[in-house]
Tab-separated table of C-alpha atoms and ligand atoms in Angstrom:
chain	number	residue	atom	x	y	z
A	1	MET	CA	-8.982	-17.869	-8.168
A	2	VAL	CA	-10.670	-20.205	-10.733
A	3	VAL	CA	-14.005	-22.685	-9.192
A	4	GLY	CA	-14.590	-25.209	-9.693
A	5	ASN	CA	-12.087	-24.881	-12.400
A	6	LYS	CA	-14.589	-22.461	-14.312
A	7	LEU	CA	-13.506	-19.466	-15.095
A	8	VAL	CA	-15.104	-16.562	-16.309
A	9	ARG	CA	-13.207	-14.538	-18.861
A	10	GLU	CA	-11.875	-11.231	-18.674
A	11	VAL	CA	-10.661	-9.171	-21.606
A	12	GLY	CA	-9.250	-5.833	-21.009
A	13	ASN	CA	-10.050	-4.602	-17.186
A	14	TRP	CA	-8.102	-5.626	-14.103
A	15	VAL	CA	-9.133	-8.347	-11.971
A	16	ASP	CA	-9.136	-9.917	-8.845
A	17	GLY	CA	-10.839	-12.628	-6.324
A	18	ASP	CA	-12.664	-15.376	-8.631
A	19	LYS	CA	-11.215	-14.249	-12.014
A	20	PHE	CA	-7.287	-14.075	-10.447
A	21	VAL	CA	-5.852	-16.828	-11.939
A	22	GLY	CA	-2.163	-17.940	-10.770
A	23	ARG	CA	0.731	-15.578	-9.733
A	24	GLU	CA	0.603	-17.346	-6.274
A	25	LEU	CA	4.658	-17.449	-6.564
A	26	GLU	CA	5.142	-13.800	-7.410
A	27	SER	CA	2.129	-12.552	-5.131
A	28	THR	CA	3.771	-14.242	-1.921
A	29	GLN	CA	6.854	-12.607	-2.905
A	30	LEU	CA	5.710	-9.166	-3.277
A	31	THR	CA	3.851	-9.931	-0.052
A	32	GLU	CA	6.695	-11.400	1.781
A	33	LEU	CA	8.626	-8.408	0.499
A	34	LEU	CA	5.580	-5.429	1.733
A	35	ASP	CA	5.962	-7.249	4.957
A	36	GLU	CA	9.352	-6.220	5.583
A	37	GLY	CA	9.249	-2.758	4.536
A	38	PRO	CA	10.794	-1.318	1.371
A	39	ASN	CA	9.054	0.541	-1.563
A	40	VAL	CA	8.399	-1.798	-4.703
A	41	LEU	CA	9.443	-1.149	-8.455
A	42	LEU	CA	6.781	-3.384	-10.132
A	43	ALA	CA	7.560	-3.261	-13.649
A	44	ALA	CA	6.675	-5.233	-16.740
A	45	PRO	CA	4.659	-4.821	-20.424
A	46	ARG	CA	1.026	-3.143	-20.685
A	47	ARG	CA	-1.135	-6.324	-20.085
A	48	THR	CA	1.071	-8.653	-18.260
A	49	GLY	CA	-1.008	-8.196	-15.200
A	50	LYS	CA	0.798	-5.509	-13.014
A	51	THR	CA	-2.611	-3.705	-12.012
A	52	SER	CA	-4.068	-6.910	-11.433
A	53	LEU	CA	-1.081	-7.999	-9.489
A	54	MET	CA	-1.542	-5.431	-7.375
A	55	ARG	CA	-5.648	-5.619	-6.868
A	56	GLU	CA	-5.669	-9.150	-5.406
A	57	THR	CA	-2.738	-7.727	-3.136
A	58	LEU	CA	-4.345	-5.209	-1.908
A	59	ARG	CA	-7.558	-7.514	-1.380
A	60	ARG	CA	-5.180	-10.131	0.250
A	61	LEU	CA	-3.764	-7.645	2.694
A	62	ASP	CA	-6.185	-5.423	3.288
A	63	ASP	CA	-6.820	-6.514	7.245
A	64	ARG	CA	-3.285	-5.646	8.265
A	65	TYR	CA	-2.706	-2.406	6.441
A	66	ASN	CA	-4.230	1.093	5.108
A	67	CYS	CA	-4.864	0.041	1.047
A	68	VAL	CA	-4.661	3.109	-1.110
A	69	PHE	CA	-4.606	2.538	-4.807
A	70	VAL	CA	-4.011	5.442	-7.166
A	71	ASP	CA	-4.472	5.194	-11.079
A	72	LEU	CA	-2.243	8.196	-12.689
A	73	GLU	CA	-2.611	7.422	-16.387
A	74	ARG	CA	-4.959	10.300	-17.043
A	75	VAL	CA	-3.201	12.581	-14.595
A	76	SER	CA	-1.363	15.359	-15.523
A	77	GLY	CA	1.048	16.585	-12.920
A	78	PRO	CA	2.051	16.664	-9.024
A	79	VAL	CA	-1.219	18.467	-7.871
A	80	ASP	CA	-3.704	15.942	-9.912
A	81	ALA	CA	-1.404	13.068	-8.461
A	82	ILE	CA	-1.962	14.063	-5.277
A	83	VAL	CA	-5.657	15.312	-5.612
A	84	ASP	CA	-5.666	11.667	-6.436
A	85	LEU	CA	-4.301	10.153	-3.685
A	86	ALA	CA	-6.724	11.992	-1.148
A	87	LEU	CA	-9.844	10.915	-3.061
A	88	ALA	CA	-8.961	7.426	-3.082
A	89	ALA	CA	-7.694	7.285	0.847
A	90	GLN	CA	-10.961	9.580	2.030
A	91	PRO	CA	-13.226	6.290	0.940
A	92	HIS	CA	-11.064	4.100	3.329
A	93	GLN	CA	-12.940	2.705	6.205
A	94	ARG	CA	-9.938	3.104	8.604
A	95	VAL	CA	-8.229	6.108	7.624
A	96	GLY	CA	-10.967	7.990	5.211
A	97	GLY	CA	-12.365	9.848	8.417
A	98	ARG	CA	-8.660	11.442	9.184
A	99	ILE	CA	-8.127	12.469	5.635
A	100	ARG	CA	-11.941	13.981	5.666
A	101	ALA	CA	-10.867	15.749	8.352
A	102	TRP	CA	-8.161	17.450	7.023
A	103	LEU	CA	-9.795	18.728	3.499
A	104	GLU	CA	-12.495	20.245	6.273
A	105	ARG	CA	-9.617	21.891	8.641
A	106	VAL	CA	-8.040	23.310	4.885
A	107	VAL	CA	-11.410	23.887	2.801
A	108	PRO	CA	-14.224	24.134	5.053
A	109	ARG	CA	-17.667	23.333	3.408
A	110	ARG	CA	-19.159	26.916	3.476
A	111	GLU	CA	-23.135	25.551	2.876
A	112	PRO	CA	-23.339	22.739	4.959
A	113	SER	CA	-26.544	21.512	2.886
A	114	VAL	CA	-24.668	21.299	0.034
A	115	GLU	CA	-21.952	18.746	-0.632
A	116	GLY	CA	-19.639	20.185	-2.200
A	117	ASP	CA	-17.708	18.555	-5.349
A	118	LEU	CA	-15.235	16.480	-3.378
A	119	ARG	CA	-12.548	16.855	-6.472
A	120	GLU	CA	-12.283	20.378	-6.019
A	121	ARG	CA	-12.097	20.821	-2.568
A	122	PHE	CA	-9.157	18.364	-2.752
A	123	LEU	CA	-7.401	20.631	-5.117
A	124	ASP	CA	-8.165	24.226	-3.325
A	125	ALA	CA	-6.605	22.692	-0.394
A	126	ILE	CA	-3.447	21.096	-2.106
A	127	THR	CA	-3.242	23.682	-5.079
A	128	GLY	CA	-0.307	26.458	-4.217
A	129	ASP	CA	3.263	24.539	-2.636
A	130	TRP	CA	1.756	20.918	-3.433
A	131	PRO	CA	5.311	19.311	-2.070
A	132	ALA	CA	3.972	20.995	1.669
A	133	LYS	CA	0.382	20.084	1.442
A	134	GLY	CA	0.925	16.847	-0.289
A	135	ASP	CA	3.507	15.846	3.173
A	136	ARG	CA	0.812	17.278	5.330
A	137	LEU	CA	-1.448	14.442	4.246
A	138	LEU	CA	1.231	11.625	3.963
A	139	ASP	CA	1.667	12.763	8.261
A	140	ASP	CA	-1.892	11.776	8.689
A	141	LEU	CA	-1.041	8.381	6.822
A	142	ALA	CA	1.436	8.006	8.828
A	143	GLU	CA	-0.200	8.258	12.322
A	144	ALA	CA	-3.070	6.178	10.906
A	145	GLU	CA	-3.241	2.574	13.130
A	146	LEU	CA	-2.397	0.167	10.980
A	147	PRO	CA	0.647	1.111	8.631
A	148	THR	CA	-0.065	2.061	4.789
A	149	ILE	CA	0.290	0.538	1.220
A	150	VAL	CA	-0.212	3.615	-1.355
A	151	PHE	CA	-0.083	1.667	-4.695
A	152	LEU	CA	0.668	3.877	-7.760
A	153	ASP	CA	-0.272	3.088	-11.224
A	154	GLU	CA	1.657	4.088	-14.292
A	155	VAL	CA	3.940	6.491	-12.923
A	156	PRO	CA	5.593	6.440	-15.979
A	157	ILE	CA	3.503	7.252	-17.912
A	158	LEU	CA	2.619	10.765	-15.955
A	159	LEU	CA	6.093	11.763	-15.883
A	160	SER	CA	6.761	10.891	-19.420
A	161	ARG	CA	3.714	13.006	-20.100
A	162	MET	CA	5.533	15.623	-17.320
A	163	LEU	CA	8.670	15.834	-19.329
A	164	TYR	CA	7.766	15.535	-22.730
A	165	GLY	CA	4.421	17.673	-22.477
A	166	GLY	CA	2.501	15.999	-25.181
A	167	GLY	CA	5.360	16.282	-27.260
A	168	ARG	CA	8.120	14.728	-28.462
A	169	VAL	CA	10.897	16.875	-27.080
A	170	MET	CA	12.304	16.707	-23.484
A	171	SER	CA	11.680	20.021	-21.788
A	172	GLU	CA	14.061	21.278	-19.033
A	173	ARG	CA	10.915	22.493	-17.578
A	174	GLY	CA	9.912	19.760	-17.654
A	175	ARG	CA	12.238	17.497	-15.986
A	176	ASN	CA	12.698	19.882	-12.871
A	177	ASP	CA	9.270	19.623	-12.563
A	178	VAL	CA	9.502	15.378	-12.742
A	179	ASP	CA	12.254	16.212	-10.628
A	180	ALA	CA	10.349	17.917	-8.030
A	181	PHE	CA	8.056	15.329	-7.799
A	182	VAL	CA	9.380	11.914	-7.535
A	183	SER	CA	12.187	13.464	-5.406
A	184	TRP	CA	9.203	14.981	-2.838
A	185	LEU	CA	8.291	11.037	-3.289
A	186	ARG	CA	11.524	9.172	-2.311
A	187	ALA	CA	11.659	11.909	1.371
A	188	ALA	CA	8.406	11.111	1.458
A	189	ALA	CA	9.062	7.491	1.514
A	190	GLN	CA	12.108	7.477	3.688
A	191	ARG	CA	10.382	9.769	6.300
A	192	HIS	CA	7.172	7.445	6.720
A	193	ARG	CA	9.755	4.505	6.451
A	194	GLY	CA	7.612	1.487	7.804
A	195	ARG	CA	4.754	3.553	8.306
A	196	VAL	CA	3.848	4.025	4.903
A	197	ARG	CA	5.141	2.595	1.947
A	198	PHE	CA	5.038	2.796	-1.899
A	199	VAL	CA	4.531	0.758	-5.023
A	200	VAL	CA	4.862	2.205	-7.720
A	201	SER	CA	4.190	0.571	-11.275
A	202	GLY	CA	3.933	0.993	-14.571
A	203	SER	CA	4.495	-0.579	-18.149
A	204	ILE	CA	7.176	1.066	-19.642
A	205	GLY	CA	10.739	1.217	-17.991
A	206	LEU	CA	10.466	4.319	-15.206
A	207	ALA	CA	14.840	3.254	-15.552
A	208	PRO	CA	15.727	4.465	-18.782
A	209	LEU	CA	12.714	7.206	-18.856
A	210	LEU	CA	14.510	8.568	-15.642
A	211	GLY	CA	18.271	7.942	-17.481
A	212	ARG	CA	17.041	9.964	-20.253
A	213	ALA	CA	16.348	12.695	-17.835
A	214	ARG	CA	19.142	12.280	-15.539
A	215	LEU	CA	17.022	11.474	-12.762
A	216	SER	CA	17.798	7.819	-12.572
A	217	ALA	CA	19.327	8.239	-8.787
A	218	THR	CA	15.620	9.512	-7.645
A	219	ILE	CA	14.316	5.677	-7.915
A	220	ASN	CA	17.487	4.173	-6.162
A	221	TYR	CA	14.575	3.424	-2.694
A	222	LEU	CA	12.569	1.112	-4.700
A	223	THR	CA	13.268	-2.462	-5.008
A	224	PRO	CA	12.589	-3.562	-8.201
A	225	PHE	CA	10.442	-6.150	-8.609
A	226	ARG	CA	9.486	-7.619	-12.730
A	227	LEU	CA	6.616	-9.246	-13.190
A	228	GLY	CA	6.879	-11.642	-16.188
A	229	PRO	CA	4.128	-13.540	-18.198
A	230	TRP	CA	2.169	-16.201	-17.567
A	231	ASP	CA	4.005	-19.652	-17.552
A	232	ARG	CA	2.692	-22.526	-19.739
A	233	GLN	CA	1.160	-24.527	-17.029
A	234	THR	CA	-0.711	-21.188	-15.922
A	235	ALA	CA	-2.096	-20.659	-18.920
A	236	ASP	CA	-3.073	-23.967	-19.696
A	237	ALA	CA	-5.028	-23.954	-17.001
A	238	CYS	CA	-6.247	-20.862	-17.362
A	239	LEU	CA	-7.291	-22.104	-20.800
A	240	ALA	CA	-9.008	-24.961	-19.701
A	241	ALA	CA	-10.956	-23.632	-17.005
A	242	LEU	CA	-12.269	-20.678	-19.819
A	243	ALA	CA	-13.474	-23.583	-22.080
A	244	ASN	CA	-14.780	-25.435	-19.238
A	245	ASN	CA	-16.852	-22.811	-18.320
A	246	TYR	CA	-18.142	-21.759	-21.767
A	247	GLY	CA	-18.694	-25.300	-23.315
A	248	ILE	CA	-15.754	-25.531	-25.841
A	249	GLU	CA	-13.566	-28.472	-26.219
A	250	LEU	CA	-10.350	-27.620	-26.411
A	251	GLU	CA	-8.421	-30.297	-25.618
A	252	LEU	CA	-4.492	-30.516	-24.767
A	253	PRO	CA	-2.455	-30.321	-28.279
A	254	ALA	CA	-5.368	-27.426	-29.140
A	255	ARG	CA	-4.163	-25.577	-25.628
A	256	GLU	CA	-0.015	-26.225	-26.682
A	257	ARG	CA	-0.605	-24.710	-29.903
A	258	ALA	CA	-2.400	-22.014	-28.641
A	259	CYS	CA	0.370	-20.967	-26.228
A	260	GLU	CA	2.993	-22.232	-28.856
A	261	ARG	CA	1.360	-19.876	-30.854
A	262	LEU	CA	1.520	-16.687	-28.442
A	263	GLY	CA	5.123	-17.161	-27.299
A	264	ALA	CA	5.065	-15.468	-24.416
A	265	CYS	CA	2.143	-16.092	-22.526
A	266	VAL	CA	1.060	-12.937	-21.706
A	267	PRO	CA	-1.882	-13.143	-19.684
A	268	TYR	CA	-4.225	-10.619	-21.615
A	269	TYR	CA	-3.074	-12.555	-25.120
A	270	VAL	CA	-4.372	-15.751	-23.717
A	271	GLN	CA	-7.065	-14.509	-22.536
A	272	LEU	CA	-8.456	-12.426	-25.979
A	273	PHE	CA	-7.108	-15.702	-27.837
A	274	PHE	CA	-9.834	-17.670	-25.685
A	275	SER	CA	-12.165	-15.018	-26.827
A	276	GLU	CA	-11.277	-14.990	-30.337
A	277	LEU	CA	-11.845	-18.560	-30.823
A	278	LEU	CA	-14.912	-18.640	-28.905
A	279	ALA	CA	-16.435	-16.247	-30.749
A	280	ASP	CA	-15.162	-18.323	-34.054
A	281	ALA	CA	-16.812	-21.209	-32.366
A	282	ARG	CA	-20.122	-20.096	-32.396
A	283	THR	CA	-20.023	-18.300	-35.328
A	284	SER	CA	-19.780	-21.343	-37.032
A	285	ARG	CA	-22.290	-23.292	-34.592
A	286	ARG	CA	-19.312	-26.210	-33.220
A	287	THR	CA	-18.320	-26.860	-30.013
A	288	LEU	CA	-14.834	-28.508	-30.843
A	289	VAL	CA	-11.591	-26.533	-31.072
A	290	THR	CA	-9.259	-28.005	-33.029
A	291	LEU	CA	-5.437	-27.286	-34.102
A	292	VAL	CA	-6.131	-25.826	-37.203
A	293	ASP	CA	-8.744	-23.371	-35.787
A	294	VAL	CA	-6.395	-22.479	-33.442
A	295	ASP	CA	-4.307	-21.694	-36.274
A	296	ARG	CA	-6.898	-20.376	-38.931
A	297	VAL	CA	-7.881	-17.708	-35.268
A	298	TYR	CA	-4.756	-17.050	-34.450
A	299	GLU	CA	-3.531	-15.788	-38.387
A	300	THR	CA	-6.772	-13.994	-38.737
A	301	ARG	CA	-8.156	-12.365	-35.831
A	302	LEU	CA	-5.039	-11.975	-33.520
A	303	CYS	CA	-2.456	-10.996	-35.661
A	304	GLY	CA	-4.704	-9.729	-38.545
A	305	GLY	CA	-6.937	-8.019	-37.425
A	306	ALA	CA	-8.033	-8.011	-33.813
A	307	ASP	CA	-7.334	-5.333	-31.134
A	308	GLN	CA	-5.231	-3.825	-33.108
A	309	ALA	CA	-5.592	-0.787	-30.157
A	310	SER	CA	-3.217	-2.242	-28.235
A	311	LEU	CA	-0.650	-3.846	-30.149
A	312	LYS	CA	-0.330	0.085	-31.870
A	313	HIS	CA	0.100	0.506	-28.145
A	314	HIS	CA	3.428	-0.923	-28.115
A	315	VAL	CA	4.230	1.299	-30.734
A	316	GLU	CA	3.495	4.645	-28.738
A	317	ARG	CA	5.100	3.074	-25.823
A	318	LEU	CA	8.209	3.264	-27.606
A	319	GLU	CA	7.868	7.350	-28.074
A	320	MET	CA	7.368	8.012	-23.844
A	321	VAL	CA	10.244	6.630	-23.327
A	322	LEU	CA	12.293	7.663	-26.613
A	323	GLY	CA	10.849	11.042	-27.658
A	324	GLU	CA	11.699	12.229	-30.839
A	325	ASP	CA	14.709	9.458	-31.286
A	326	THR	CA	11.535	6.113	-32.054
A	327	SER	CA	13.408	5.493	-35.537
A	328	LEU	CA	16.191	3.318	-34.277
A	329	ALA	CA	14.196	1.325	-32.215
A	330	VAL	CA	11.300	0.702	-35.161
A	331	ASP	CA	14.190	-0.381	-36.968
A	332	LEU	CA	15.904	-2.599	-34.865
A	333	LEU	CA	12.322	-4.329	-34.220
A	334	SER	CA	11.846	-4.703	-38.179
A	335	ALA	CA	14.951	-6.426	-38.632
A	336	ALA	CA	14.079	-8.616	-35.689
A	337	ALA	CA	10.959	-9.553	-36.514
A	338	THR	CA	11.689	-10.696	-40.177
A	339	SER	CA	15.244	-12.862	-39.133
A	340	LEU	CA	15.709	-15.763	-36.617
A	341	ALA	CA	17.824	-13.670	-34.567
A	342	LEU	CA	18.771	-9.711	-34.790
A	343	GLY	CA	23.337	-9.724	-34.542
A	344	SER	CA	25.106	-7.748	-32.934
A	345	GLN	CA	26.851	-6.515	-36.237
A	346	GLU	CA	23.616	-5.711	-38.021
A	347	ALA	CA	21.839	-3.641	-34.903
A	348	LEU	CA	25.411	-1.642	-34.888
A	349	GLU	CA	24.714	-0.637	-38.941
A	350	LEU	CA	21.571	-0.207	-37.953
A	351	ALA	CA	22.227	2.135	-35.137
A	352	GLN	CA	25.097	3.975	-37.444
A	353	ARG	CA	22.302	4.963	-39.827
A	354	HIS	CA	20.466	6.773	-36.941
A	355	PRO	CA	23.499	9.241	-35.523
A	356	ARG	CA	22.362	11.316	-33.621
A	357	GLY	CA	24.505	14.209	-32.580
A	358	GLY	CA	28.332	13.914	-31.788
A	359	GLU	CA	26.846	10.398	-30.212
A	360	ASP	CA	29.259	6.877	-30.266
A	361	PRO	CA	26.458	4.807	-32.298
A	362	ALA	CA	27.914	2.184	-29.708
A	363	ASP	CA	26.226	4.298	-27.241
A	364	THR	CA	23.408	5.152	-29.122
A	365	LEU	CA	22.212	1.659	-29.929
A	366	ARG	CA	23.210	0.666	-26.614
A	367	GLU	CA	20.376	2.909	-24.812
A	368	VAL	CA	18.153	1.664	-26.977
A	369	MET	CA	18.730	-1.857	-26.735
A	370	ALA	CA	18.000	-1.222	-23.068
A	371	VAL	CA	14.677	0.249	-23.195
A	372	LEU	CA	13.529	-2.785	-25.613
A	373	GLU	CA	14.861	-5.639	-23.210
A	374	HIS	CA	13.103	-3.485	-20.416
A	375	ASP	CA	9.834	-2.970	-21.527
A	376	GLY	CA	10.112	-6.725	-22.957
A	377	TYR	CA	9.950	-6.276	-26.825
A	378	LEU	CA	13.256	-8.744	-27.228
A	379	GLU	CA	15.707	-10.270	-25.168
A	380	ARG	CA	18.803	-11.788	-26.372
A	381	ARG	CA	19.137	-15.369	-27.217
A	382	GLY	CA	22.051	-17.370	-28.303
A	383	LEU	CA	22.192	-15.990	-31.652
A	384	GLY	CA	21.139	-12.719	-30.870
A	385	HIS	CA	18.204	-10.485	-30.132
A	386	VAL	CA	14.164	-12.264	-30.365
A	387	PHE	CA	10.960	-10.973	-30.206
A	388	VAL	CA	9.891	-12.222	-26.811
A	389	SER	CA	5.897	-12.162	-28.033
A	390	THR	CA	5.222	-13.871	-31.001
A	391	LEU	CA	2.136	-12.311	-31.270
A	392	LEU	CA	4.325	-8.967	-31.584
A	393	ARG	CA	6.606	-10.308	-33.712
A	394	ASP	CA	4.310	-12.085	-36.085
A	395	TRP	CA	1.558	-8.361	-35.350
A	396	TRP	CA	4.791	-6.122	-36.637
A	397	ALA	CA	6.419	-8.128	-39.727
A	398	LYS	CA	2.634	-7.826	-40.912
A	399	ARG	CA	2.673	-3.933	-39.997
A	400	TYR	CA	6.438	-2.759	-40.497
A	401	CYS	CA	7.514	-5.197	-43.512
A	402	ALA	CA	4.962	-7.109	-45.974
A	403	GLU	CA	7.193	-8.598	-47.515
A	404	ALA	CA	9.134	-9.941	-44.460
A	405	GLY	CA	5.650	-10.998	-43.192
A	406	ALA	CA	5.307	-13.411	-46.110
A	407	THR	CA	9.132	-14.361	-45.170
A	408	ALA	CA	8.585	-14.712	-41.551
A	409	ASN	CA	5.273	-17.202	-41.950
A	410	ARG	CA	7.558	-18.881	-44.058
A	411	ARG	CA	10.103	-19.728	-41.857
A	412	ARG	CA	7.745	-21.080	-39.555
A	413	ARG	CA	6.438	-23.327	-41.282
B	501	ADP	N1	-4.307	-12.837	-12.850
B	501	ADP	C1	-4.923	-12.755	-13.893
B	501	ADP	N2	-5.714	-13.778	-13.978
B	501	ADP	C2	-6.851	-13.523	-14.822
B	501	ADP	N3	-6.327	-13.241	-16.276
B	501	ADP	C3	-5.114	-11.867	-15.969
B	501	ADP	C4	-4.017	-11.757	-14.640
B	501	ADP	N4	-3.751	-10.595	-14.962
B	501	ADP	C5	-4.222	-9.973	-16.302
B	501	ADP	N5	-4.832	-10.519	-17.020
B	501	ADP	C6	-5.568	-10.184	-18.748
B	501	ADP	O1	-5.578	-9.280	-19.148
B	501	ADP	C7	-5.312	-8.107	-18.793
B	501	ADP	C8	-5.303	-6.967	-18.811
B	501	ADP	O2	-4.526	-7.331	-16.854
B	501	ADP	P1	-4.187	-5.599	-16.356
B	501	ADP	O3	-3.756	-6.262	-14.568
B	501	ADP	O4	-5.397	-4.956	-16.474
B	501	ADP	O5	-2.713	-5.267	-16.767
B	501	ADP	P2	-1.609	-4.266	-16.783
B	501	ADP	O6	-1.641	-4.161	-15.782
B	501	ADP	O7	-0.829	-5.517	-17.008
B	501	ADP	O8	-1.548	-3.564	-17.941
B	501	ADP	C9	-6.922	-8.763	-17.826
B	501	ADP	O9	-8.206	-8.077	-18.805
B	501	ADP	C10	-6.710	-10.326	-18.224
B	501	ADP	O10	-7.453	-9.990	-19.365
B	502	MG	MG1	-2.801	-1.773	-15.637
């Protein structure tokens, strides 16, 4: 939490403890859910603070549960996933001994003097019949004195990689592998109910992804927990505490303007905005940040040039869920970026221009729109669909529709 109303910035890595802002309600709700025993699906667009919420929850629950955190972003398949789970559990104060003893039984160290590479040994232990070997590992965790929570971060990225194999077309083999993995996880969660629970998290929609693979039923044991952006009050408190820490005068109107420009106060972009304001102020040796500075920094540094990688990621994410079918999604987003709202008739006309096999364009549209809504790009308002994040909308307009970008800017003035 904010110490003495001062906050040290963090732009990128997950945060906990002193750097963790807000989320009291979400943290309480997540804890309550876990205490009641369900397995949880924590979904939110990238940079909303999922990993931070999990890490902070883990920190707060560590005396009541054995908490094990596994990041699956770079993992290629079930064997690696289970190896990473074992590696994450083995340093744990309360369950580590059990895991290491299990490893010693399965793959004894030949040379006691040589500290064998742990990853290699776990890999040896789990390769070949991974479901049965993975079960044995979880059985061990289930017998520990305290119940265990396994946090699995970025699961959809792993599943997307398995489904599409790095390409853009879903393979039958990939589908079968995903089926085997998610079914194994569900069976394990059910077998160890009350002893081992899973928090499955991801930035891209697990439900739409598995829906496309016709595997939706494999996640119906997970209780959905959606994480939204910060409310304005939290974003404002964060900006004030950052300004206070770095000796910058960022008065209420300027802070309000910053939140207004962002549209949705996604924590990462709040922190990034502050960092850019600070860099701008330091460069020109000022301490006062005015409304004009906020607007200028937004236009030039935030949606103009800064951190394109994280905004670009929003495009790559579409491919992870939709595979080769991103052209309709891109057109829908471009249309929404350049009008007040994307009406349903216009959306349907766009879908008709992107025929998919013999499919009814209304069905294609429904599926693509579900992904765009689920993954936090668009939301339905009175007149039609609009961008949730003004920053993403402005960046999209600049990048994909230069002409339209000018229109969007004119419209705002
Ligand atoms: N509770 C929080 N307090 C302060 N900053 C946060 C918080 N949650 C997220 N952030 C900001 O967002 C960035 C990304 O957070 P992270 O938890 O990795 O998001 P996600 O896992 O959803 O991609 C952090 O580096 C930080 O700038
Ligand atoms: Mg994360």
